[in-house]
């Protein structure tokens, strides 16, 4: 373990909790650091903050780029982003808390809890619109309240929404199709208020955020400059530019899209879930059985592609179940995704739109999976560290990141939408010479490092061409 820590110390600074990083993950994280640094620039992201959680530990977190371009404020794990629709998870937890307390039932009709709810049912014979159907986005309600708030950045108050609902009608019969609905989750927030007798914000602060010590998670953008808040930016224009987007107040749809948070707070939120899932019959904010219920498939769309729990999106990939929620709103995209089986969670917060947070999650997951398969740190060769760095400078070629992979070297072309696929492993055959390890285990072409008169590595030679060491 001491040898692993030495490697981490000799490389560029990475925000890790080194005493708890599984040895195999340490190698993957070094390459992920190169990858995120490159992708931030090549994808033209203003800023991105990411984190990897293993059970009760935040293994790694780091920010890249700028939280605010004009102010040149760097992004980091404590930068505050709008998390948009990840807000829905907190609203869902609040509803299930009240269910556990006996104050409502999942099969209660919404109209019985909100007497003013009088949307026109356009489908005679429809099943009732219930709390459960709101949680699973199967209520048949339209996606939005009938205001152009995403266009005009002017969100309606709860009072305006109550009046506007009277003029709207259902899109589908209830319990028929999946239809993601900000309107539906906003109604759940109003149910929290109605049943608890408290304002929505007061309830979640007192019953969820403070008990979980999520001190930098808010139901809106905090006022003042007490925290480092990321400024939001648009998608790329045809000229390759992003414009600043003003901050917004979601007002009446706060339960669906209003929250702000940080990587470190969302890591605590993920760790709470892993902790609670282990308790069987225990309770912490929720009953353990309730969280398990939330993370089980409760509704499957007729297309057999979209499945939802109680608040959580549920997917199945590579024989593993993932529970998640993403967020997309003016100037921000976000993702939190958990593998309860592996007790792993991944967090991606971006202060721009027009990109895909899932790409960055898949990159992290793929590299950790590769590390677990190869177990590269069984024999760490610290003499390889001087070769590590970033190489480039060709007039047309891409950059190449070089890092250790146990007793081997690893190279990765940058940029790359799939870092695992661009990973190549090399075996040392002479002091400065390596050969590619083919998929069948045989050795391929050479990789040669040229040193200057002082013994410092200055070039990488590959297939009779070279790249300069950039850093």
XYZ file of C-alpha atoms in Angstrom:
471
model
C 0.000 0.000 0.000
C 2.927 2.375 0.736
C 4.188 1.901 -2.813
C 0.776 2.816 -4.214
C 0.681 5.984 -2.120
C 4.159 6.903 -3.406
C 2.915 6.744 -6.986
C -0.080 8.918 -6.154
C 2.174 11.499 -4.514
C 4.543 11.645 -7.484
C 1.788 12.297 -10.010
C -0.270 15.504 -10.493
C -2.559 16.253 -7.558
C -5.754 14.209 -7.502
C -8.357 14.593 -4.764
C -8.385 11.056 -3.332
C -8.874 9.489 0.037
C -5.757 7.411 -0.518
C -5.911 5.467 2.733
C -9.093 3.770 1.592
C -8.705 3.548 -2.205
C -8.695 -0.135 -3.211
C -5.290 -0.769 -4.813
C -6.668 -1.653 -8.249
C -8.803 1.496 -8.316
C -5.770 3.717 -7.680
C -4.353 2.923 -11.108
C -7.684 3.537 -12.843
C -8.127 6.859 -11.057
C -4.792 8.174 -12.328
C -5.861 7.528 -15.902
C -9.319 8.966 -15.249
C -7.625 12.162 -14.092
C -5.864 12.478 -17.450
C -9.125 11.629 -19.229
C -11.301 14.206 -17.452
C -8.664 16.906 -17.835
C -8.641 16.306 -21.598
C -12.375 15.827 -22.062
C -13.150 19.066 -20.240
C -11.179 20.926 -22.891
C -12.088 18.869 -25.946
C -15.803 18.781 -25.038
C -15.532 22.524 -24.312
C -17.105 22.210 -20.895
C -16.909 25.296 -18.695
C -16.579 23.053 -15.641
C -17.281 19.571 -14.353
C -17.036 18.042 -10.887
C -17.054 14.279 -10.424
C -16.899 11.746 -7.628
C -16.711 8.002 -7.006
C -18.184 6.559 -3.797
C -17.454 3.116 -2.394
C -19.886 2.337 0.412
C -19.090 4.885 3.169
C -16.057 6.460 1.514
C -15.714 9.117 -1.143
C -12.833 7.412 -2.938
C -12.113 10.170 -5.387
C -13.487 13.552 -6.280
C -12.180 16.392 -8.360
C -13.247 19.431 -10.339
C -12.041 20.413 -13.806
C -12.366 23.672 -15.682
C -14.119 26.699 -14.278
C -17.122 27.167 -12.036
C -17.280 30.699 -13.463
C -15.401 31.593 -16.628
C -15.445 35.381 -16.184
C -14.241 35.187 -12.582
C -11.809 32.347 -13.416
C -13.133 30.412 -10.431
C -11.963 26.784 -10.587
C -14.457 23.961 -10.223
C -13.885 21.538 -7.352
C -15.812 18.903 -5.352
C -17.377 21.608 -3.173
C -18.632 23.722 -6.066
C -22.400 24.194 -5.871
C -24.352 23.243 -8.995
C -28.017 23.173 -9.830
C -28.823 19.445 -9.741
C -32.120 19.948 -11.559
C -34.226 16.793 -11.549
C -32.099 14.967 -8.975
C -34.311 17.136 -6.748
C -37.036 14.571 -7.384
C -35.211 11.984 -5.266
C -35.442 14.189 -2.180
C -39.131 14.813 -2.809
C -39.666 11.076 -3.182
C -37.872 10.381 0.103
C -40.099 12.958 1.823
C -43.249 11.277 0.486
C -42.107 7.827 1.624
C -41.230 9.215 5.056
C -44.806 10.411 5.414
C -46.072 7.066 4.166
C -43.963 5.272 6.802
C -45.391 7.635 9.440
C -48.926 6.609 8.451
C -49.864 10.044 7.155
C -50.631 8.941 3.610
C -50.820 5.833 1.439
C -49.247 5.290 -1.952
C -52.635 4.386 -3.378
C -54.307 7.540 -2.076
C -55.863 9.502 -4.898
C -54.212 12.867 -5.420
C -57.580 14.645 -5.303
C -58.211 13.245 -1.800
C -54.978 14.847 -0.562
C -55.170 18.048 -2.629
C -58.855 19.045 -2.810
C -58.093 21.765 -5.366
C -56.610 19.257 -7.839
C -59.119 19.298 -10.682
C -57.285 18.578 -13.929
C -59.649 17.413 -16.685
C -59.530 13.652 -17.183
C -59.522 13.316 -20.970
C -59.875 9.542 -20.871
C -63.134 8.192 -19.417
C -62.607 4.971 -17.542
C -59.022 5.883 -16.580
C -57.593 4.388 -13.409
C -57.198 6.984 -10.614
C -54.241 9.330 -10.386
C -52.536 8.300 -7.155
C -49.403 9.083 -5.178
C -47.880 5.899 -6.578
C -48.518 6.905 -10.190
C -46.911 10.299 -9.564
C -43.793 8.625 -8.115
C -43.506 6.276 -11.094
C -44.386 8.857 -13.773
C -47.319 6.729 -14.873
C -50.111 9.127 -13.874
C -50.957 10.164 -17.432
C -50.267 13.822 -16.578
C -48.468 16.003 -19.138
C -44.784 16.667 -18.638
C -45.100 20.351 -17.702
C -47.414 22.870 -16.155
C -48.781 24.987 -19.020
C -46.282 27.869 -18.757
C -43.212 28.485 -21.002
C -40.806 28.639 -18.030
C -37.989 26.693 -19.691
C -38.076 29.211 -22.543
C -38.551 32.444 -20.611
C -36.777 31.548 -17.345
C -39.842 32.770 -15.473
C -41.277 30.033 -13.281
C -44.825 30.089 -11.894
C -45.676 30.214 -8.221
C -47.629 27.450 -6.545
C -50.722 29.670 -6.634
C -50.391 30.158 -10.391
C -49.965 26.415 -10.865
C -53.076 25.635 -8.819
C -55.113 27.908 -11.106
C -53.497 26.700 -14.348
C -54.137 23.004 -13.611
C -57.868 23.670 -13.920
C -57.259 24.511 -17.585
C -55.138 21.442 -18.383
C -56.087 17.881 -19.151
C -54.464 14.489 -18.865
C -52.291 13.179 -21.669
C -52.905 9.458 -21.172
C -55.082 7.240 -19.001
C -53.372 6.639 -15.662
C -51.197 3.511 -15.313
C -50.948 3.109 -19.077
C -47.717 4.736 -20.282
C -44.563 6.191 -18.789
C -44.591 9.980 -19.138
C -41.935 11.884 -17.242
C -43.711 14.730 -15.467
C -42.403 17.777 -13.641
C -46.031 18.570 -12.938
C -46.500 15.225 -11.187
C -43.474 15.600 -8.895
C -44.443 19.196 -8.111
C -47.798 17.856 -6.924
C -45.926 15.469 -4.626
C -44.202 18.467 -3.072
C -47.572 20.067 -2.431
C -48.759 16.810 -0.852
C -45.757 16.943 1.494
C -46.866 20.416 2.547
C -50.509 19.461 2.923
C -49.860 16.335 4.964
C -47.010 17.648 7.129
C -48.433 21.112 7.795
C -45.015 22.609 6.974
C -43.617 24.379 3.941
C -41.883 22.059 1.511
C -38.445 23.577 2.171
C -38.862 23.481 5.941
C -39.927 19.852 5.849
C -37.014 18.548 3.752
C -34.478 20.627 5.671
C -35.662 19.358 9.055
C -36.370 15.742 8.100
C -33.812 14.942 5.383
C -31.037 17.463 4.729
C -29.984 18.275 8.294
C -30.211 14.720 9.650
C -28.026 13.506 6.770
C -25.642 16.458 7.275
C -26.163 17.652 3.709
C -25.163 21.153 4.726
C -24.519 22.345 1.168
C -27.719 21.031 -0.375
C -30.544 23.557 -0.791
C -33.979 23.619 -2.382
C -32.890 26.608 -4.464
C -29.813 28.695 -5.199
C -28.607 30.122 -1.850
C -28.417 33.892 -1.611
C -25.175 35.741 -1.071
C -21.662 34.502 -1.806
C -21.282 32.183 1.170
C -20.704 29.230 -1.173
C -18.904 28.793 -4.467
C -21.761 28.608 -6.970
C -21.164 27.425 -10.506
C -22.505 29.726 -13.203
C -24.548 27.980 -15.884
C -23.784 28.036 -19.606
C -25.638 27.173 -22.799
C -24.985 24.449 -25.332
C -22.281 25.107 -27.918
C -23.274 27.507 -30.682
C -22.320 26.929 -34.306
C -19.258 29.067 -33.592
C -18.258 26.715 -30.776
C -19.128 29.199 -28.027
C -21.220 28.939 -24.869
C -23.140 31.881 -23.461
C -23.884 32.473 -19.765
C -27.413 31.634 -18.616
C -28.940 33.644 -15.750
C -29.680 31.852 -12.507
C -33.272 30.887 -12.007
C -35.773 30.371 -9.222
C -38.022 27.389 -9.931
C -40.655 28.607 -7.435
C -43.680 26.333 -7.795
C -41.773 23.443 -9.368
C -39.018 23.428 -6.747
C -39.867 19.844 -5.651
C -39.145 18.681 -9.200
C -36.158 20.784 -10.266
C -35.063 23.391 -7.753
C -32.208 21.916 -5.732
C -28.527 22.833 -5.665
C -25.812 20.590 -4.254
C -22.175 19.496 -4.438
C -20.327 16.295 -5.270
C -19.383 15.824 -1.630
C -22.966 16.217 -0.395
C -24.329 13.841 -3.017
C -21.618 11.387 -1.979
C -23.020 11.495 1.574
C -26.486 10.956 0.128
C -25.209 7.861 -1.711
C -23.392 6.525 1.355
C -26.580 6.878 3.399
C -28.351 4.647 0.911
C -25.669 1.952 1.063
C -25.704 2.158 4.849
C -29.464 1.874 5.087
C -29.683 -0.993 2.606
C -27.428 -3.010 4.921
C -29.654 -2.520 7.951
C -32.407 -4.929 6.907
C -34.971 -3.924 9.542
C -33.210 -0.710 10.613
C -34.261 2.904 10.196
C -32.322 6.054 9.295
C -34.515 8.771 7.797
C -36.408 5.909 6.143
C -36.980 2.273 6.963
C -34.458 0.037 5.200
C -37.356 -1.881 3.660
C -38.754 1.388 2.285
C -35.550 2.318 0.476
C -35.409 -1.185 -0.982
C -38.988 -0.741 -2.131
C -38.087 2.580 -3.772
C -35.219 0.930 -5.646
C -37.240 -1.981 -6.998
C -39.110 -1.806 -10.306
C -42.609 -0.506 -9.582
C -43.607 0.380 -13.129
C -42.501 -0.877 -16.535
C -43.514 0.999 -19.671
C -45.168 -1.124 -22.362
C -42.040 -0.681 -24.475
C -40.139 -2.851 -21.923
C -37.282 -0.355 -22.033
C -38.182 2.177 -19.346
C -38.512 0.997 -15.753
C -39.021 3.114 -12.668
C -39.065 2.581 -8.940
C -40.539 5.032 -6.436
C -38.584 8.086 -7.536
C -35.587 6.200 -8.950
C -34.862 5.225 -12.525
C -33.842 1.561 -12.617
C -31.678 -0.024 -15.306
C -29.968 -3.373 -15.745
C -26.566 -3.517 -17.448
C -23.872 -6.211 -17.443
C -25.899 -8.294 -14.978
C -25.971 -5.428 -12.489
C -28.853 -3.231 -11.356
C -28.301 0.529 -11.277
C -30.570 3.072 -9.606
C -30.214 6.655 -10.664
C -31.551 10.051 -11.508
C -30.258 12.635 -13.924
C -30.890 16.344 -14.183
C -31.166 18.818 -17.054
C -32.135 22.472 -16.706
C -30.943 25.875 -17.943
C -27.137 25.845 -17.748
C -26.640 22.545 -15.892
C -26.617 18.779 -16.287
C -26.165 16.243 -13.523
C -26.219 12.547 -12.725
C -26.086 10.336 -9.646
C -26.071 6.601 -10.286
C -25.645 3.801 -7.761
C -24.885 0.100 -7.976
C -26.312 -1.283 -4.717
C -24.755 -4.666 -5.441
C -21.209 -3.246 -5.578
C -21.873 -0.348 -3.190
C -20.466 1.966 -5.834
C -21.847 5.365 -6.772
C -20.829 7.851 -9.451
C -21.608 11.574 -9.450
C -21.302 13.980 -12.389
C -22.120 17.702 -12.158
C -21.645 19.969 -15.196
C -22.340 23.698 -15.519
C -23.391 23.528 -19.181
C -25.960 21.792 -21.350
C -25.612 20.031 -24.674
C -23.445 17.191 -23.386
C -24.154 13.772 -21.886
C -23.280 13.062 -18.241
C -23.744 9.347 -18.935
C -20.600 9.384 -21.072
C -18.535 10.431 -18.072
C -20.223 7.876 -15.815
C -19.595 5.120 -18.350
C -15.956 6.166 -18.604
C -15.486 5.930 -14.836
C -17.347 2.634 -14.575
C -15.463 1.065 -17.475
C -12.064 1.979 -16.054
C -12.883 0.637 -12.595
C -14.210 -2.555 -14.163
C -11.001 -2.930 -16.186
C -8.919 -2.402 -13.055
C -10.861 -5.044 -11.139
C -10.406 -7.490 -14.014
C -6.667 -6.885 -14.399
C -5.785 -6.258 -10.712
C -2.886 -4.091 -11.957
C -1.442 -3.198 -8.548
C -0.447 -6.674 -7.408
C 3.103 -5.755 -8.437
C 3.555 -1.990 -8.587
C 6.749 -0.942 -10.368
C 7.582 2.531 -9.114
C 10.494 2.809 -11.579
C 7.888 3.364 -14.288
C 6.663 6.625 -12.787
C 9.221 8.846 -14.637
C 7.653 7.765 -17.947
C 4.184 8.916 -16.878
C 2.781 12.108 -18.308
C 1.073 13.673 -21.299
C 2.648 13.540 -24.768
C 1.666 15.350 -27.940
C 2.777 18.060 -30.314
C 2.163 16.355 -33.646
C 0.574 18.684 -36.193
C -2.312 16.225 -36.703
C -2.071 13.514 -34.047
C -3.934 13.230 -30.763
C -2.439 13.456 -27.291
C -1.321 10.326 -25.463
C -1.542 9.930 -21.689
C 0.965 7.540 -20.106
C 0.468 6.073 -16.647
C 1.391 3.012 -14.627
C -0.744 -0.110 -14.645
C 0.905 -2.198 -11.947
C 4.166 -3.559 -13.386
C 3.198 -2.324 -16.864
C 2.708 1.000 -18.603
C -0.670 2.092 -19.926
C -1.324 4.544 -22.746
C -4.576 6.233 -23.610
C -5.341 8.377 -26.645
C -7.042 11.679 -25.820
C -9.725 12.739 -26.321
C -11.735 9.542 -26.130
C -15.432 8.885 -25.655
C -14.504 5.449 -24.313
C -11.296 5.458 -22.222
C -11.341 1.694 -21.707
C -11.334 1.020 -25.444
C -8.421 3.399 -26.009
C -6.346 1.809 -23.216
C -3.221 -0.073 -24.364
C -0.895 -1.961 -22.009
C 2.881 -2.238 -22.509
C 5.546 -4.583 -21.128
C 9.017 -3.282 -20.398
C 11.691 -5.077 -22.448
C 14.645 -2.695 -21.934
C 15.332 0.374 -19.762
C 13.452 2.801 -22.046
C 11.699 0.369 -24.359
C 8.282 -1.291 -24.068
C 6.248 -3.590 -26.297
C 2.475 -3.612 -26.736
C 0.655 -6.484 -25.069
C -1.794 -7.853 -27.603
C -5.212 -9.193 -26.613
C -3.849 -12.714 -27.065
C -0.922 -11.992 -24.735
C 1.706 -11.848 -27.485
C 3.937 -8.783 -27.805
C 3.480 -6.247 -30.578
C 5.191 -3.027 -31.664
C 7.668 -1.030 -29.607
C 7.207 2.103 -27.548
C 10.487 3.944 -26.916
C 11.175 6.912 -24.629
C 13.985 9.287 -25.534
C 15.888 11.102 -22.777
C 17.797 14.395 -22.909
C 21.428 14.773 -21.795
C 20.267 15.151 -18.176
C 18.339 11.910 -18.295
C 14.890 13.492 -18.453
C 12.360 11.928 -20.768
C 11.510 14.335 -23.572
C 9.961 12.236 -26.364
C 7.831 9.179 -26.925
C 8.548 7.194 -30.114
C 5.816 4.955 -31.510
C 5.643 3.434 -34.996
C 8.680 5.475 -36.117
C 7.029 8.780 -35.141
C 7.311 10.811 -31.979
C 5.402 13.024 -29.580
C 6.940 15.572 -27.239
C 6.362 15.372 -23.522
C 3.897 18.116 -22.633
C 3.721 17.555 -18.878
